[in-house]
Amino acid sequence: MRTKRENFGGRMAVIAAFAGSAIGLGNIWRFPYLVGQNGGAAFILIYIVFTLLLSLPIFLAESVIGRSSQANCRAAIGFLVPGRAGQLFGLLMVFTPLWLVSYYSVVGGWSVDYLVQACHLDFVRATPEQLDGGFERFIARPWLPVLFHMVFLGATVAVVAFGVKSGIERFCKWSIPTLFVLIVFLVVYSLTLPGAFKGVEYLLKPDFSKVTAHTFIDALGQSFFSLSLGTGIIITYSSYVKKSENLMVAGVGTAISDLAFALLAGFAIIPAVFSAGIEPGTGPTLIFDTLPYIFSSLAQHAPILSAVAAILFFLAIFIAALTSSISLLEVGVAYLTEEKEMKRGWASLLLFVICGAFGTLCSLSFGPLSQMKILGMKLFDFADSTASNVFMVIGSLISVILAAWVMPRSVLFRELTNGGVLRRNAHLFPIVRFLLRYVAPFGILVLILSTVL
Ligand code: PHE
């Protein structure tokens, strides 16, 4: 017996849910740093072109697979590829987000911990000597980060367990606007700091001399990661989108909100980094390692304002990460409820235990388990690298091939134009199909080759 399926309420609910998945840690730490490293506006331009030509069509491919099937990701793929291969591809798409959420929620846990610390004025009063090596000490402690990881995962499970409408939709509908308000406030704060202009220049000055082959690969990889492609999320969420909704509008709306948030995050972080006279750091350490120095340096002039900014900042990181991890968990929950006929609450709990256990190992790989290496990597890095470089890329390739080469053209057309009713979409359809059939697979292949070679 099939469980009765829920739907998202309307256009705003759909975009809020998709944007919730897209906007996450990737926008806050990775995008601003990549922009700075790769020639500012030059990188942004390349990123936009890749999003339009590659990521957006892949997003549409996945949303068509999801909405046409009205089923969880495993079943959706099974409809297109019968037999064992379909089973395998489908299960891979269910496995990837669970693998991802296990370590993603470790980082989510750090944001909870920092948020708690930031509520204490001592956080911004710390001297550079006290802060030195703080991040390494913090992640190696080792049990508190594990606890916060479980708290974060628990919050994720709590939202998902409430269901698609009362849980995911309701949460995303208020949290996404809140996130934008928070980030705009932080941008204003950051831009009014002394010396902020240097940061704006670092972000925006197009410097084509910094553009190398790697810039293109970084832009492509970031665009995939940020739009949550190849993880079964878009397929699952789209299966909750009503037949009357416009999938192209949902895709474009998501891509625009995602880019807007990434840019705002850049303007919130980088000018503050420069104002504090600190080198923009790399990777996740930028937010968790560098930011405490920035807040403490800024607190010398205005401690209260700096403390408030610190709290709002970690709150924004927490919410952004939470809306993404919710989407990651939902793929597995949809699978368990529909294919294994489990109750939503039990399915969420089961995944809490499994992902909690694996995430705990990832968290401990910064401390007691740091000697345990797989392919020369700590468990956390191994999980991150396989998820982003292998599973997500394979998932995207499968989606594109299925939508562009396996699914009948008539189904693709029907889903993207609502049976021809949406005239503008019907005009755009040949372009989208061309991008899907020829351009997107080529882009994915380049990503694969860049990792292998
Ligand atoms: N898009 C999210 C971010 O930018 C990360 C993510 C990737 C979420 C894949 C879900 C799936 O942080």
JSON list of N, CA, C and O in Angstrom, two decimals, residues 36-83:
[
{"chain": "A", "resi": 36, "resn": "GLY", "atom": "N", "xyz": [37.32, 35.44, -3.75]},
{"chain": "A", "resi": 36, "resn": "GLY", "atom": "CA", "xyz": [38.53, 36.21, -3.46]},
{"chain": "A", "resi": 36, "resn": "GLY", "atom": "C", "xyz": [39.77, 35.61, -4.12]},
{"chain": "A", "resi": 36, "resn": "GLY", "atom": "O", "xyz": [40.61, 36.33, -4.66]},
{"chain": "A", "resi": 37, "resn": "GLN", "atom": "N", "xyz": [39.85, 34.29, -4.08]},
{"chain": "A", "resi": 37, "resn": "GLN", "atom": "CA", "xyz": [41.03, 33.61, -4.61]},
{"chain": "A", "resi": 37, "resn": "GLN", "atom": "C", "xyz": [41.10, 33.60, -6.14]},
{"chain": "A", "resi": 37, "resn": "GLN", "atom": "O", "xyz": [42.16, 33.46, -6.71]},
{"chain": "A", "resi": 38, "resn": "ASN", "atom": "N", "xyz": [39.92, 33.67, -6.76]},
{"chain": "A", "resi": 38, "resn": "ASN", "atom": "CA", "xyz": [39.87, 33.44, -8.20]},
{"chain": "A", "resi": 38, "resn": "ASN", "atom": "C", "xyz": [39.54, 34.67, -9.04]},
{"chain": "A", "resi": 38, "resn": "ASN", "atom": "O", "xyz": [38.90, 34.56, -10.08]},
{"chain": "A", "resi": 39, "resn": "GLY", "atom": "N", "xyz": [39.93, 35.83, -8.56]},
{"chain": "A", "resi": 39, "resn": "GLY", "atom": "CA", "xyz": [39.78, 37.01, -9.40]},
{"chain": "A", "resi": 39, "resn": "GLY", "atom": "C", "xyz": [38.45, 37.75, -9.27]},
{"chain": "A", "resi": 39, "resn": "GLY", "atom": "O", "xyz": [38.00, 38.37, -10.22]},
{"chain": "A", "resi": 40, "resn": "GLY", "atom": "N", "xyz": [37.83, 37.69, -8.08]},
{"chain": "A", "resi": 40, "resn": "GLY", "atom": "CA", "xyz": [36.66, 38.52, -7.78]},
{"chain": "A", "resi": 40, "resn": "GLY", "atom": "C", "xyz": [35.53, 38.37, -8.77]},
{"chain": "A", "resi": 40, "resn": "GLY", "atom": "O", "xyz": [35.03, 37.27, -9.02]},
{"chain": "A", "resi": 41, "resn": "ALA", "atom": "N", "xyz": [35.15, 39.51, -9.37]},
{"chain": "A", "resi": 41, "resn": "ALA", "atom": "CA", "xyz": [33.99, 39.51, -10.27]},
{"chain": "A", "resi": 41, "resn": "ALA", "atom": "C", "xyz": [34.18, 38.54, -11.43]},
{"chain": "A", "resi": 41, "resn": "ALA", "atom": "O", "xyz": [33.21, 38.02, -11.97]},
{"chain": "A", "resi": 42, "resn": "ALA", "atom": "N", "xyz": [35.43, 38.28, -11.80]},
{"chain": "A", "resi": 42, "resn": "ALA", "atom": "CA", "xyz": [35.68, 37.35, -12.90]},
{"chain": "A", "resi": 42, "resn": "ALA", "atom": "C", "xyz": [35.13, 35.98, -12.53]},
{"chain": "A", "resi": 42, "resn": "ALA", "atom": "O", "xyz": [34.46, 35.31, -13.33]},
{"chain": "A", "resi": 43, "resn": "PHE", "atom": "N", "xyz": [35.36, 35.57, -11.29]},
{"chain": "A", "resi": 43, "resn": "PHE", "atom": "CA", "xyz": [34.86, 34.28, -10.82]},
{"chain": "A", "resi": 43, "resn": "PHE", "atom": "C", "xyz": [33.33, 34.27, -10.79]},
{"chain": "A", "resi": 43, "resn": "PHE", "atom": "O", "xyz": [32.68, 33.31, -11.21]},
{"chain": "A", "resi": 44, "resn": "ILE", "atom": "N", "xyz": [32.76, 35.38, -10.30]},
{"chain": "A", "resi": 44, "resn": "ILE", "atom": "CA", "xyz": [31.30, 35.45, -10.18]},
{"chain": "A", "resi": 44, "resn": "ILE", "atom": "C", "xyz": [30.66, 35.28, -11.56]},
{"chain": "A", "resi": 44, "resn": "ILE", "atom": "O", "xyz": [29.67, 34.56, -11.73]},
{"chain": "A", "resi": 45, "resn": "LEU", "atom": "N", "xyz": [31.28, 35.90, -12.54]},
{"chain": "A", "resi": 45, "resn": "LEU", "atom": "CA", "xyz": [30.77, 35.81, -13.91]},
{"chain": "A", "resi": 45, "resn": "LEU", "atom": "C", "xyz": [30.80, 34.36, -14.42]},
{"chain": "A", "resi": 45, "resn": "LEU", "atom": "O", "xyz": [29.82, 33.84, -14.96]},
{"chain": "A", "resi": 46, "resn": "ILE", "atom": "N", "xyz": [31.93, 33.71, -14.22]},
{"chain": "A", "resi": 46, "resn": "ILE", "atom": "CA", "xyz": [32.07, 32.31, -14.66]},
{"chain": "A", "resi": 46, "resn": "ILE", "atom": "C", "xyz": [31.05, 31.44, -13.92]},
{"chain": "A", "resi": 46, "resn": "ILE", "atom": "O", "xyz": [30.41, 30.57, -14.51]},
{"chain": "A", "resi": 47, "resn": "TYR", "atom": "N", "xyz": [30.90, 31.73, -12.63]},
{"chain": "A", "resi": 47, "resn": "TYR", "atom": "CA", "xyz": [29.96, 30.96, -11.81]},
{"chain": "A", "resi": 47, "resn": "TYR", "atom": "C", "xyz": [28.53, 31.10, -12.36]},
{"chain": "A", "resi": 47, "resn": "TYR", "atom": "O", "xyz": [27.80, 30.12, -12.49]},
{"chain": "A", "resi": 48, "resn": "ILE", "atom": "N", "xyz": [28.15, 32.33, -12.72]},
{"chain": "A", "resi": 48, "resn": "ILE", "atom": "CA", "xyz": [26.79, 32.55, -13.23]},
{"chain": "A", "resi": 48, "resn": "ILE", "atom": "C", "xyz": [26.60, 31.81, -14.56]},
{"chain": "A", "resi": 48, "resn": "ILE", "atom": "O", "xyz": [25.57, 31.16, -14.79]},
{"chain": "A", "resi": 49, "resn": "VAL", "atom": "N", "xyz": [27.60, 31.89, -15.43]},
{"chain": "A", "resi": 49, "resn": "VAL", "atom": "CA", "xyz": [27.48, 31.21, -16.72]},
{"chain": "A", "resi": 49, "resn": "VAL", "atom": "C", "xyz": [27.32, 29.70, -16.52]},
{"chain": "A", "resi": 49, "resn": "VAL", "atom": "O", "xyz": [26.45, 29.06, -17.12]},
{"chain": "A", "resi": 50, "resn": "PHE", "atom": "N", "xyz": [28.12, 29.12, -15.65]},
{"chain": "A", "resi": 50, "resn": "PHE", "atom": "CA", "xyz": [28.02, 27.68, -15.39]},
{"chain": "A", "resi": 50, "resn": "PHE", "atom": "C", "xyz": [26.67, 27.31, -14.78]},
{"chain": "A", "resi": 50, "resn": "PHE", "atom": "O", "xyz": [26.10, 26.28, -15.10]},
{"chain": "A", "resi": 51, "resn": "THR", "atom": "N", "xyz": [26.19, 28.18, -13.90]},
{"chain": "A", "resi": 51, "resn": "THR", "atom": "CA", "xyz": [24.91, 27.88, -13.28]},
{"chain": "A", "resi": 51, "resn": "THR", "atom": "C", "xyz": [23.81, 27.86, -14.33]},
{"chain": "A", "resi": 51, "resn": "THR", "atom": "O", "xyz": [22.96, 26.96, -14.35]},
{"chain": "A", "resi": 52, "resn": "LEU", "atom": "N", "xyz": [23.85, 28.85, -15.24]},
{"chain": "A", "resi": 52, "resn": "LEU", "atom": "CA", "xyz": [22.81, 28.92, -16.27]},
{"chain": "A", "resi": 52, "resn": "LEU", "atom": "C", "xyz": [22.91, 27.77, -17.27]},
{"chain": "A", "resi": 52, "resn": "LEU", "atom": "O", "xyz": [21.91, 27.16, -17.64]},
{"chain": "A", "resi": 53, "resn": "LEU", "atom": "N", "xyz": [24.14, 27.46, -17.69]},
{"chain": "A", "resi": 53, "resn": "LEU", "atom": "CA", "xyz": [24.30, 26.48, -18.76]},
{"chain": "A", "resi": 53, "resn": "LEU", "atom": "C", "xyz": [24.31, 25.04, -18.27]},
{"chain": "A", "resi": 53, "resn": "LEU", "atom": "O", "xyz": [23.94, 24.13, -19.00]},
{"chain": "A", "resi": 54, "resn": "LEU", "atom": "N", "xyz": [24.77, 24.82, -17.04]},
{"chain": "A", "resi": 54, "resn": "LEU", "atom": "CA", "xyz": [24.92, 23.44, -16.58]},
{"chain": "A", "resi": 54, "resn": "LEU", "atom": "C", "xyz": [24.06, 23.10, -15.37]},
{"chain": "A", "resi": 54, "resn": "LEU", "atom": "O", "xyz": [23.25, 22.19, -15.41]},
{"chain": "A", "resi": 55, "resn": "SER", "atom": "N", "xyz": [24.25, 23.85, -14.29]},
{"chain": "A", "resi": 55, "resn": "SER", "atom": "CA", "xyz": [23.59, 23.45, -13.05]},
{"chain": "A", "resi": 55, "resn": "SER", "atom": "C", "xyz": [22.07, 23.58, -13.14]},
{"chain": "A", "resi": 55, "resn": "SER", "atom": "O", "xyz": [21.35, 22.71, -12.68]},
{"chain": "A", "resi": 56, "resn": "LEU", "atom": "N", "xyz": [21.62, 24.68, -13.73]},
{"chain": "A", "resi": 56, "resn": "LEU", "atom": "CA", "xyz": [20.18, 24.88, -13.81]},
{"chain": "A", "resi": 56, "resn": "LEU", "atom": "C", "xyz": [19.51, 23.78, -14.65]},
{"chain": "A", "resi": 56, "resn": "LEU", "atom": "O", "xyz": [18.50, 23.20, -14.23]},
{"chain": "A", "resi": 57, "resn": "PRO", "atom": "N", "xyz": [20.05, 23.46, -15.84]},
{"chain": "A", "resi": 57, "resn": "PRO", "atom": "CA", "xyz": [19.46, 22.33, -16.59]},
{"chain": "A", "resi": 57, "resn": "PRO", "atom": "C", "xyz": [19.48, 21.03, -15.78]},
{"chain": "A", "resi": 57, "resn": "PRO", "atom": "O", "xyz": [18.50, 20.28, -15.80]},
{"chain": "A", "resi": 58, "resn": "ILE", "atom": "N", "xyz": [20.56, 20.77, -15.04]},
{"chain": "A", "resi": 58, "resn": "ILE", "atom": "CA", "xyz": [20.60, 19.52, -14.25]},
{"chain": "A", "resi": 58, "resn": "ILE", "atom": "C", "xyz": [19.54, 19.57, -13.15]},
{"chain": "A", "resi": 58, "resn": "ILE", "atom": "O", "xyz": [18.85, 18.59, -12.88]},
{"chain": "A", "resi": 59, "resn": "PHE", "atom": "N", "xyz": [19.40, 20.75, -12.56]},
{"chain": "A", "resi": 59, "resn": "PHE", "atom": "CA", "xyz": [18.35, 20.95, -11.55]},
{"chain": "A", "resi": 59, "resn": "PHE", "atom": "C", "xyz": [16.98, 20.60, -12.17]},
{"chain": "A", "resi": 59, "resn": "PHE", "atom": "O", "xyz": [16.18, 19.89, -11.58]},
{"chain": "A", "resi": 60, "resn": "LEU", "atom": "N", "xyz": [16.76, 21.11, -13.39]},
{"chain": "A", "resi": 60, "resn": "LEU", "atom": "CA", "xyz": [15.46, 20.85, -14.05]},
{"chain": "A", "resi": 60, "resn": "LEU", "atom": "C", "xyz": [15.30, 19.36, -14.36]},
{"chain": "A", "resi": 60, "resn": "LEU", "atom": "O", "xyz": [14.22, 18.80, -14.22]},
{"chain": "A", "resi": 61, "resn": "ALA", "atom": "N", "xyz": [16.41, 18.72, -14.77]},
{"chain": "A", "resi": 61, "resn": "ALA", "atom": "CA", "xyz": [16.35, 17.28, -15.07]},
{"chain": "A", "resi": 61, "resn": "ALA", "atom": "C", "xyz": [15.88, 16.54, -13.82]},
{"chain": "A", "resi": 61, "resn": "ALA", "atom": "O", "xyz": [14.97, 15.70, -13.88]},
{"chain": "A", "resi": 62, "resn": "GLU", "atom": "N", "xyz": [16.48, 16.87, -12.68]},
{"chain": "A", "resi": 62, "resn": "GLU", "atom": "CA", "xyz": [16.12, 16.17, -11.45]},
{"chain": "A", "resi": 62, "resn": "GLU", "atom": "C", "xyz": [14.70, 16.49, -11.04]},
{"chain": "A", "resi": 62, "resn": "GLU", "atom": "O", "xyz": [13.96, 15.63, -10.54]},
{"chain": "A", "resi": 63, "resn": "SER", "atom": "N", "xyz": [14.28, 17.75, -11.26]},
{"chain": "A", "resi": 63, "resn": "SER", "atom": "CA", "xyz": [12.92, 18.07, -10.83]},
{"chain": "A", "resi": 63, "resn": "SER", "atom": "C", "xyz": [11.89, 17.39, -11.72]},
{"chain": "A", "resi": 63, "resn": "SER", "atom": "O", "xyz": [10.82, 17.00, -11.23]},
{"chain": "A", "resi": 64, "resn": "VAL", "atom": "N", "xyz": [12.22, 17.20, -12.99]},
{"chain": "A", "resi": 64, "resn": "VAL", "atom": "CA", "xyz": [11.28, 16.48, -13.87]},
{"chain": "A", "resi": 64, "resn": "VAL", "atom": "C", "xyz": [11.18, 15.01, -13.44]},
{"chain": "A", "resi": 64, "resn": "VAL", "atom": "O", "xyz": [10.08, 14.45, -13.36]},
{"chain": "A", "resi": 65, "resn": "ILE", "atom": "N", "xyz": [12.32, 14.42, -13.15]},
{"chain": "A", "resi": 65, "resn": "ILE", "atom": "CA", "xyz": [12.32, 13.01, -12.70]},
{"chain": "A", "resi": 65, "resn": "ILE", "atom": "C", "xyz": [11.44, 12.89, -11.45]},
{"chain": "A", "resi": 65, "resn": "ILE", "atom": "O", "xyz": [10.63, 11.98, -11.32]},
{"chain": "A", "resi": 66, "resn": "GLY", "atom": "N", "xyz": [11.61, 13.82, -10.54]},
{"chain": "A", "resi": 66, "resn": "GLY", "atom": "CA", "xyz": [10.86, 13.75, -9.28]},
{"chain": "A", "resi": 66, "resn": "GLY", "atom": "C", "xyz": [9.37, 13.97, -9.48]},
{"chain": "A", "resi": 66, "resn": "GLY", "atom": "O", "xyz": [8.55, 13.17, -9.05]},
{"chain": "A", "resi": 67, "resn": "ARG", "atom": "N", "xyz": [9.02, 15.06, -10.17]},
{"chain": "A", "resi": 67, "resn": "ARG", "atom": "CA", "xyz": [7.58, 15.37, -10.24]},
{"chain": "A", "resi": 67, "resn": "ARG", "atom": "C", "xyz": [6.83, 14.39, -11.11]},
{"chain": "A", "resi": 67, "resn": "ARG", "atom": "O", "xyz": [5.68, 14.04, -10.82]},
{"chain": "A", "resi": 68, "resn": "SER", "atom": "N", "xyz": [7.47, 13.89, -12.17]},
{"chain": "A", "resi": 68, "resn": "SER", "atom": "CA", "xyz": [6.73, 12.95, -13.02]},
{"chain": "A", "resi": 68, "resn": "SER", "atom": "C", "xyz": [6.49, 11.64, -12.29]},
{"chain": "A", "resi": 68, "resn": "SER", "atom": "O", "xyz": [5.53, 10.94, -12.57]},
{"chain": "A", "resi": 69, "resn": "SER", "atom": "N", "xyz": [7.37, 11.31, -11.34]},
{"chain": "A", "resi": 69, "resn": "SER", "atom": "CA", "xyz": [7.22, 10.01, -10.67]},
{"chain": "A", "resi": 69, "resn": "SER", "atom": "C", "xyz": [6.26, 10.07, -9.48]},
{"chain": "A", "resi": 69, "resn": "SER", "atom": "O", "xyz": [5.64, 9.09, -9.12]},
{"chain": "A", "resi": 70, "resn": "GLN", "atom": "N", "xyz": [6.19, 11.26, -8.84]},
{"chain": "A", "resi": 70, "resn": "GLN", "atom": "CA", "xyz": [5.40, 11.39, -7.60]},
{"chain": "A", "resi": 70, "resn": "GLN", "atom": "C", "xyz": [5.80, 10.32, -6.60]},
{"chain": "A", "resi": 70, "resn": "GLN", "atom": "O", "xyz": [4.95, 9.74, -5.92]},
{"chain": "A", "resi": 71, "resn": "ALA", "atom": "N", "xyz": [7.08, 10.06, -6.54]},
{"chain": "A", "resi": 71, "resn": "ALA", "atom": "CA", "xyz": [7.53, 8.98, -5.64]},
{"chain": "A", "resi": 71, "resn": "ALA", "atom": "C", "xyz": [8.89, 9.32, -5.07]},
{"chain": "A", "resi": 71, "resn": "ALA", "atom": "O", "xyz": [9.55, 10.27, -5.51]},
{"chain": "A", "resi": 72, "resn": "ASN", "atom": "N", "xyz": [9.34, 8.54, -4.10]},
{"chain": "A", "resi": 72, "resn": "ASN", "atom": "CA", "xyz": [10.67, 8.75, -3.53]},
{"chain": "A", "resi": 72, "resn": "ASN", "atom": "C", "xyz": [11.73, 8.48, -4.59]},
{"chain": "A", "resi": 72, "resn": "ASN", "atom": "O", "xyz": [11.45, 7.90, -5.64]},
{"chain": "A", "resi": 73, "resn": "CYS", "atom": "N", "xyz": [12.94, 8.89, -4.25]},
{"chain": "A", "resi": 73, "resn": "CYS", "atom": "CA", "xyz": [14.01, 8.88, -5.24]},
{"chain": "A", "resi": 73, "resn": "CYS", "atom": "C", "xyz": [14.33, 7.47, -5.79]},
{"chain": "A", "resi": 73, "resn": "CYS", "atom": "O", "xyz": [14.56, 7.30, -6.98]},
{"chain": "A", "resi": 74, "resn": "ARG", "atom": "N", "xyz": [14.29, 6.46, -4.95]},
{"chain": "A", "resi": 74, "resn": "ARG", "atom": "CA", "xyz": [14.60, 5.10, -5.41]},
{"chain": "A", "resi": 74, "resn": "ARG", "atom": "C", "xyz": [13.56, 4.65, -6.42]},
{"chain": "A", "resi": 74, "resn": "ARG", "atom": "O", "xyz": [13.89, 4.15, -7.50]},
{"chain": "A", "resi": 75, "resn": "ALA", "atom": "N", "xyz": [12.30, 4.88, -6.09]},
{"chain": "A", "resi": 75, "resn": "ALA", "atom": "CA", "xyz": [11.23, 4.46, -7.00]},
{"chain": "A", "resi": 75, "resn": "ALA", "atom": "C", "xyz": [11.26, 5.29, -8.28]},
{"chain": "A", "resi": 75, "resn": "ALA", "atom": "O", "xyz": [11.06, 4.76, -9.38]},
{"chain": "A", "resi": 76, "resn": "ALA", "atom": "N", "xyz": [11.53, 6.59, -8.14]},
{"chain": "A", "resi": 76, "resn": "ALA", "atom": "CA", "xyz": [11.55, 7.48, -9.30]},
{"chain": "A", "resi": 76, "resn": "ALA", "atom": "C", "xyz": [12.56, 6.99, -10.33]},
{"chain": "A", "resi": 76, "resn": "ALA", "atom": "O", "xyz": [12.28, 6.95, -11.53]},
{"chain": "A", "resi": 77, "resn": "ILE", "atom": "N", "xyz": [13.73, 6.60, -9.85]},
{"chain": "A", "resi": 77, "resn": "ILE", "atom": "CA", "xyz": [14.76, 6.11, -10.78]},
{"chain": "A", "resi": 77, "resn": "ILE", "atom": "C", "xyz": [14.35, 4.73, -11.31]},
{"chain": "A", "resi": 77, "resn": "ILE", "atom": "O", "xyz": [14.57, 4.42, -12.48]},
{"chain": "A", "resi": 78, "resn": "GLY", "atom": "N", "xyz": [13.73, 3.93, -10.45]},
{"chain": "A", "resi": 78, "resn": "GLY", "atom": "CA", "xyz": [13.30, 2.59, -10.85]},
{"chain": "A", "resi": 78, "resn": "GLY", "atom": "C", "xyz": [12.28, 2.63, -12.00]},
{"chain": "A", "resi": 78, "resn": "GLY", "atom": "O", "xyz": [12.27, 1.75, -12.85]},
{"chain": "A", "resi": 79, "resn": "PHE", "atom": "N", "xyz": [11.44, 3.68, -12.03]},
{"chain": "A", "resi": 79, "resn": "PHE", "atom": "CA", "xyz": [10.47, 3.78, -13.13]},
{"chain": "A", "resi": 79, "resn": "PHE", "atom": "C", "xyz": [11.18, 3.93, -14.47]},
{"chain": "A", "resi": 79, "resn": "PHE", "atom": "O", "xyz": [10.71, 3.48, -15.50]},
{"chain": "A", "resi": 80, "resn": "LEU", "atom": "N", "xyz": [12.33, 4.63, -14.43]},
{"chain": "A", "resi": 80, "resn": "LEU", "atom": "CA", "xyz": [13.03, 4.91, -15.69]},
{"chain": "A", "resi": 80, "resn": "LEU", "atom": "C", "xyz": [14.00, 3.80, -16.07]},
{"chain": "A", "resi": 80, "resn": "LEU", "atom": "O", "xyz": [14.25, 3.56, -17.24]},
{"chain": "A", "resi": 81, "resn": "VAL", "atom": "N", "xyz": [14.59, 3.18, -15.06]},
{"chain": "A", "resi": 81, "resn": "VAL", "atom": "CA", "xyz": [15.54, 2.08, -15.33]},
{"chain": "A", "resi": 81, "resn": "VAL", "atom": "C", "xyz": [15.05, 0.85, -14.58]},
{"chain": "A", "resi": 81, "resn": "VAL", "atom": "O", "xyz": [15.31, 0.70, -13.40]},
{"chain": "A", "resi": 82, "resn": "PRO", "atom": "N", "xyz": [14.35, -0.02, -15.26]},
{"chain": "A", "resi": 82, "resn": "PRO", "atom": "CA", "xyz": [13.86, -1.20, -14.55]},
{"chain": "A", "resi": 82, "resn": "PRO", "atom": "C", "xyz": [15.02, -2.16, -14.23]},
{"chain": "A", "resi": 82, "resn": "PRO", "atom": "O", "xyz": [16.10, -2.04, -14.81]},
{"chain": "A", "resi": 83, "resn": "GLY", "atom": "N", "xyz": [14.75, -3.06, -13.31]},
{"chain": "A", "resi": 83, "resn": "GLY", "atom": "CA", "xyz": [15.74, -4.10, -13.02]},
{"chain": "A", "resi": 83, "resn": "GLY", "atom": "C", "xyz": [16.80, -3.67, -12.02]},
{"chain": "A", "resi": 83, "resn": "GLY", "atom": "O", "xyz": [16.64, -2.66, -11.33]}
]
